[in-house]
Amino acid sequence: MPELPEVETIASGLRPQLEARCITDATILYERVLDGEWNTPARFLDAVRGRSIVSVGRRGKLLLLQFDDGMGLAFHLKMTGRLFVYDSTEPAHKHTRLILTLDNGMRLFFDDARKFGYARLFSSQTLCHWSFWQKLGLEPLCASTESFVAAYHGRRGRIKSLLLNQGIVVGIGNIYADEALFRAGIRPDRQADSLSPEQMATLHNCVCAVLRESIAECGSSIRDYRDAHGDAGAFQNFFRVYGRSGEQCIQCKRLLTTARVAGRTTVFCETCQL
DNA sequence: AGACCCCTGGAC
DNA sequence: GTCCAGGGGTCT
């Protein structure tokens, strides 16, 4: 699934196609794609028709369409969600769950093979009752190193599971957790409270570096991810550990180790990461 | 911290 | 068939 760089890439691609457009209609092909207070087709349709999109943004791994009156629509793509804009001739695909029709005749498709993703309408009122939203942590690329280090201070548990915790810092998933920890020379199973502030500062630098480099490559395409134009990203060609279990460490040439950390497959180098 | 759960599809 | 997958929620 899309992590921060992938959602950022999708937002960049959708922006010119959606900004200043009006939503004239919606087609719900899978009812459970709707989340939140407007989670029935009737409520959703009634609330979304006629809204104009003033901006396309991202918060953590959520893609946001902001309307003009404090309302908005949030998409969580989870593992296999995709967003594309097509012209009116494009038929719904096998995994299309939601279609928004625009005032220029184009249509925004939300496709999601595994049905984990959702679309959630929100208003400034309802946003405060959405606990996932309320709990979201720091944006890593906006946070100062001091605030990043402070956010993890006093937290217990393995560092990788804390990196995956969206309540502390947002946007990091399984790929970028492993890649950042390798760059920082930190084992994924290290207890976070055993790391020095200097090591945590290094980790912040590595998190930012890997996220920025991935954004520059339009994200990582392993299986399902495609940007808003249907194109694959290229950052998978630059992975140092993710998906390379059993291959040689690029630094020390020893074989990379695979483990299960925080319930996720984890690849790291036992020599280079301490 | 772990074990499930939500689902589907691809690799083997 | 079995196992795996860019996420996150809940329950023990």
Coordinates of C-alpha atoms (C1' of nucleotides) in Angstrom, one line a residue:
Chain A
M1 CA 0.0 0.0 0.0
P2 CA 0.8 3.5 -0.5
E3 CA 2.8 5.1 2.3
L4 CA 3.6 8.8 2.4
P5 CA 5.6 9.2 -0.8
E6 CA 2.9 7.3 -2.8
V7 CA 0.0 9.3 -1.4
E8 CA 1.9 12.5 -2.0
T9 CA 2.6 11.4 -5.6
I10 CA -1.1 10.6 -6.1
A11 CA -2.1 14.0 -4.7
S12 CA 0.2 15.8 -7.0
G13 CA -1.2 13.9 -10.0
L14 CA -4.8 14.5 -9.0
R15 CA -4.4 18.2 -8.2
P16 CA -4.6 19.6 -11.7
Q17 CA -7.4 17.3 -12.6
L18 CA -9.6 17.9 -9.5
E19 CA -8.9 21.4 -8.2
A20 CA -11.6 23.9 -8.9
R21 CA -13.9 21.1 -10.2
C22 CA -17.4 20.4 -8.9
I23 CA -18.7 17.0 -8.0
T24 CA -22.0 16.4 -9.8
D25 CA -22.7 12.8 -8.9
A26 CA -21.4 9.7 -7.3
T27 CA -21.7 6.0 -8.0
I28 CA -21.2 3.6 -5.1
L29 CA -20.4 0.1 -6.3
Y30 CA -19.5 -1.3 -2.9
E31 CA -21.4 0.2 0.0
R32 CA -18.8 -0.6 2.7
V33 CA -16.3 1.7 0.9
L34 CA -18.1 4.5 2.8
D35 CA -16.9 5.3 6.3
G36 CA -18.0 7.8 8.9
E37 CA -21.2 9.7 9.4
W38 CA -22.2 9.7 5.7
N39 CA -21.8 6.0 5.4
T40 CA -25.0 5.2 3.5
P41 CA -25.4 5.7 -0.2
A42 CA -28.3 8.1 0.3
R43 CA -26.5 10.3 2.9
F44 CA -23.2 10.2 0.9
L45 CA -24.9 11.2 -2.4
D46 CA -26.9 13.9 -0.8
A47 CA -23.8 15.4 0.9
V48 CA -21.3 15.1 -1.9
R49 CA -23.4 16.3 -4.9
G50 CA -22.6 19.9 -5.8
R51 CA -19.5 20.2 -3.7
S52 CA -16.5 22.0 -5.3
I53 CA -13.0 20.8 -4.7
V54 CA -10.8 23.7 -3.6
S55 CA -7.7 21.7 -2.9
V56 CA -6.1 18.2 -3.0
G57 CA -3.9 17.4 0.0
R58 CA -2.5 14.7 2.1
R59 CA -2.4 14.0 5.9
G60 CA -0.3 11.0 6.8
K61 CA -1.4 8.3 4.4
L62 CA -4.8 9.9 3.9
L63 CA -5.6 11.7 0.6
L64 CA -7.8 14.7 1.1
L65 CA -10.2 16.5 -1.1
Q66 CA -11.1 19.8 0.6
F67 CA -14.4 21.4 -0.3
D68 CA -15.2 25.1 0.0
D69 CA -17.1 25.1 3.3
G70 CA -14.9 23.1 5.7
M71 CA -16.2 19.8 4.4
G72 CA -14.0 17.4 2.6
L73 CA -13.5 13.8 1.5
A74 CA -10.7 11.6 2.8
F75 CA -9.5 8.4 1.1
H76 CA -7.5 5.8 2.9
L77 CA -6.0 3.5 0.2
K78 CA -4.8 0.9 2.7
M79 CA -3.0 -1.9 0.8
T80 CA -4.4 -1.8 -2.7
G81 CA -6.4 1.4 -3.2
R82 CA -5.9 3.4 -6.4
L83 CA -7.3 6.7 -7.6
F84 CA -7.6 7.7 -11.2
V85 CA -9.4 10.2 -13.3
Y86 CA -10.9 8.9 -16.5
D87 CA -13.1 10.3 -19.3
S88 CA -16.8 9.4 -19.4
T89 CA -16.3 6.5 -21.7
E90 CA -14.3 4.4 -19.2
P91 CA -16.5 1.6 -17.7
A92 CA -16.2 0.6 -14.1
H93 CA -13.4 -1.9 -13.5
K94 CA -13.7 -5.2 -11.6
H95 CA -12.5 -3.6 -8.4
T96 CA -14.0 -0.1 -8.8
R97 CA -15.7 0.7 -5.5
L98 CA -16.7 4.4 -5.9
I99 CA -16.9 6.8 -8.8
L100 CA -17.2 10.6 -8.5
T101 CA -18.5 12.4 -11.6
L102 CA -17.0 15.9 -12.2
D103 CA -18.6 18.9 -13.8
N104 CA -16.3 18.5 -16.9
G105 CA -17.6 15.0 -17.5
M106 CA -14.5 13.3 -16.2
R107 CA -14.9 10.7 -13.4
L108 CA -12.7 9.9 -10.4
F109 CA -12.4 6.1 -9.8
F110 CA -11.6 4.6 -6.5
D111 CA -10.4 1.0 -7.2
D112 CA -9.5 -1.3 -4.4
A113 CA -9.0 -5.1 -4.9
R114 CA -8.9 -6.0 -1.2
K115 CA -11.7 -3.7 0.0
F116 CA -9.7 -2.5 2.9
G117 CA -9.7 1.1 1.8
Y118 CA -12.4 3.7 2.4
A119 CA -13.8 7.1 1.5
R120 CA -14.9 9.2 4.4
L121 CA -16.8 12.5 4.2
F122 CA -16.0 14.9 7.0
S123 CA -16.9 18.4 8.2
S124 CA -15.1 20.6 10.6
Q125 CA -17.6 19.3 13.2
T126 CA -17.3 15.6 12.6
L127 CA -13.5 15.7 12.3
C128 CA -13.2 16.0 16.0
H129 CA -15.1 12.7 16.5
W130 CA -12.9 10.8 14.1
S131 CA -10.4 9.2 16.4
F132 CA -7.9 8.0 13.7
W133 CA -7.7 11.6 12.4
Q134 CA -7.4 13.1 15.9
K135 CA -4.6 10.8 16.9
L136 CA -2.5 11.3 13.8
G137 CA 1.1 12.3 14.8
L138 CA 3.7 14.6 13.3
E139 CA 4.3 15.0 9.6
P140 CA 7.9 13.8 9.4
L141 CA 8.9 16.2 6.6
C142 CA 7.5 19.2 8.4
A143 CA 8.7 18.3 11.9
S144 CA 11.9 19.7 13.4
T145 CA 14.4 17.1 14.5
E146 CA 13.8 18.2 18.1
S147 CA 10.1 17.6 17.9
F148 CA 10.7 14.3 16.2
V149 CA 13.0 13.1 18.9
A150 CA 10.6 14.5 21.6
A151 CA 7.6 12.6 20.0
Y152 CA 9.3 9.3 20.6
H153 CA 10.8 10.2 24.0
G154 CA 9.5 8.0 26.8
R155 CA 7.9 5.6 24.5
R156 CA 8.5 1.9 25.1
G157 CA 8.6 -0.9 22.5
R158 CA 10.7 -1.8 19.5
I159 CA 11.7 1.0 17.3
K160 CA 10.1 -0.4 14.2
S161 CA 6.7 -0.8 15.8
L162 CA 6.9 2.8 17.0
L163 CA 7.8 4.0 13.5
L164 CA 4.7 2.2 12.1
N165 CA 2.5 3.8 14.8
Q166 CA 0.7 6.7 13.0
G167 CA -0.1 8.3 16.4
I168 CA 3.5 9.4 16.8
V169 CA 4.7 10.3 13.3
V170 CA 2.6 9.7 10.2
G171 CA 3.3 8.3 6.8
I172 CA 5.9 5.6 7.5
G173 CA 4.9 2.0 6.6
N174 CA 6.7 -1.3 6.2
I175 CA 8.9 -0.2 3.3
Y176 CA 10.2 3.1 4.6
A177 CA 10.6 1.8 8.2
D178 CA 13.0 -0.8 7.0
E179 CA 14.8 1.5 4.6
A180 CA 15.2 4.3 7.2
L181 CA 16.4 1.9 10.0
F182 CA 19.0 0.5 7.6
R183 CA 20.3 4.0 6.7
A184 CA 20.4 4.9 10.4
G185 CA 22.3 1.7 11.3
I186 CA 19.6 0.7 13.9
R187 CA 18.2 -2.7 14.3
P188 CA 14.4 -2.8 13.8
D189 CA 14.0 -4.8 17.1
R190 CA 16.0 -2.3 19.2
Q191 CA 14.1 -1.1 22.2
A192 CA 13.4 2.5 21.4
D193 CA 14.2 3.8 24.8
S194 CA 17.7 2.4 24.5
L195 CA 18.5 4.8 21.6
S196 CA 20.3 8.1 22.3
P197 CA 18.8 11.4 21.2
E198 CA 21.7 11.6 18.7
Q199 CA 20.6 8.3 17.2
M200 CA 17.0 9.4 17.1
A201 CA 18.1 12.6 15.3
T202 CA 20.0 10.5 12.8
L203 CA 16.8 8.4 12.4
H204 CA 14.8 11.5 11.6
N205 CA 17.4 12.5 9.0
C206 CA 17.2 9.1 7.4
V207 CA 13.4 9.0 7.5
C208 CA 13.3 12.4 5.7
A209 CA 16.0 11.4 3.2
V210 CA 14.3 8.2 2.2
L211 CA 10.8 9.8 1.9
R212 CA 12.1 12.7 -0.1
E213 CA 14.1 10.4 -2.4
S214 CA 11.0 8.3 -2.9
I215 CA 8.8 11.2 -3.7
A216 CA 11.4 12.3 -6.3
E217 CA 11.0 8.9 -7.9
C218 CA 7.1 9.0 -7.7
G219 CA 7.0 6.4 -5.0
S220 CA 7.6 2.6 -4.9
S221 CA 5.6 0.1 -7.1
I222 CA 5.9 -3.4 -5.8
R223 CA 2.6 -4.9 -6.8
D224 CA -0.5 -2.7 -6.9
Y225 CA 0.6 0.9 -6.4
R226 CA 0.2 3.2 -9.4
D227 CA 0.1 7.0 -9.5
A228 CA -2.9 9.1 -10.6
H229 CA -1.8 8.6 -14.2
G230 CA -1.6 4.8 -13.9
D231 CA 2.2 4.9 -14.0
A232 CA 4.5 2.9 -11.7
G233 CA 6.9 4.6 -9.3
A234 CA 10.6 3.9 -9.5
F235 CA 11.9 4.0 -6.0
Q236 CA 11.7 0.2 -5.7
N237 CA 14.8 0.2 -7.8
F238 CA 16.6 1.9 -4.9
F239 CA 15.7 -0.3 -2.0
R240 CA 18.6 -1.2 0.2
V241 CA 16.9 -3.8 2.3
Y242 CA 13.1 -4.1 1.7
G243 CA 12.4 -7.2 -0.3
R244 CA 16.0 -8.2 -0.4
S245 CA 16.0 -10.9 2.2
G246 CA 18.8 -13.4 1.6
E247 CA 20.6 -11.0 -0.7
Q248 CA 23.9 -9.3 0.1
C249 CA 24.1 -6.2 2.2
I250 CA 25.2 -3.4 0.0
Q251 CA 27.6 -2.1 2.6
C252 CA 29.2 -5.2 4.2
K253 CA 28.2 -8.0 1.7
R254 CA 26.9 -10.3 4.4
L255 CA 23.5 -11.8 3.8
L256 CA 20.5 -9.8 5.0
T257 CA 18.4 -11.2 7.7
T258 CA 14.6 -11.6 7.7
A259 CA 12.6 -11.4 10.9
R260 CA 9.1 -10.7 12.0
V261 CA 8.9 -7.4 13.9
A262 CA 5.6 -5.7 14.8
G263 CA 3.8 -8.5 12.9
R264 CA 5.5 -7.5 9.6
T265 CA 8.2 -9.1 7.5
T266 CA 11.4 -7.2 8.3
V267 CA 14.7 -7.2 6.5
F268 CA 17.9 -5.8 8.0
C269 CA 21.7 -6.3 8.3
E270 CA 22.9 -7.8 11.6
T271 CA 26.3 -6.3 11.0
C272 CA 25.5 -2.8 9.9
Q273 CA 22.5 -2.3 12.2
L274 CA 23.1 -2.4 15.9
Chain B
dA1 C1' 3.7 -8.2 22.0
dG2 C1' 1.1 -11.1 19.5
dA3 C1' -3.0 -13.2 17.3
dC4 C1' -6.6 -12.6 14.9
dC5 C1' -9.8 -9.8 11.6
dC6 C1' -11.3 -7.1 7.5
dC7 C1' -10.5 -9.0 1.7
dT8 C1' -8.5 -10.5 -3.0
dG9 C1' -5.0 -12.1 -6.1
dG10 C1' -0.5 -13.6 -7.3
dA11 C1' 3.5 -16.7 -6.7
dC12 C1' 4.8 -21.1 -5.9
Chain C
dG1 C1' -3.6 -26.3 -2.2
dT2 C1' -0.3 -22.7 1.0
dC3 C1' 1.7 -18.4 1.9
dC4 C1' 2.4 -13.8 1.1
dA5 C1' 1.2 -8.7 0.5
dG6 C1' 2.8 -0.5 0.9
dG7 C1' -2.7 -0.9 6.7
dG8 C1' -5.0 -0.6 10.8
dG9 C1' -8.5 -2.2 14.4
dT10 C1' -9.6 -5.1 18.3
dC11 C1' -8.9 -8.3 21.7
dT12 C1' -6.1 -11.1 25.0

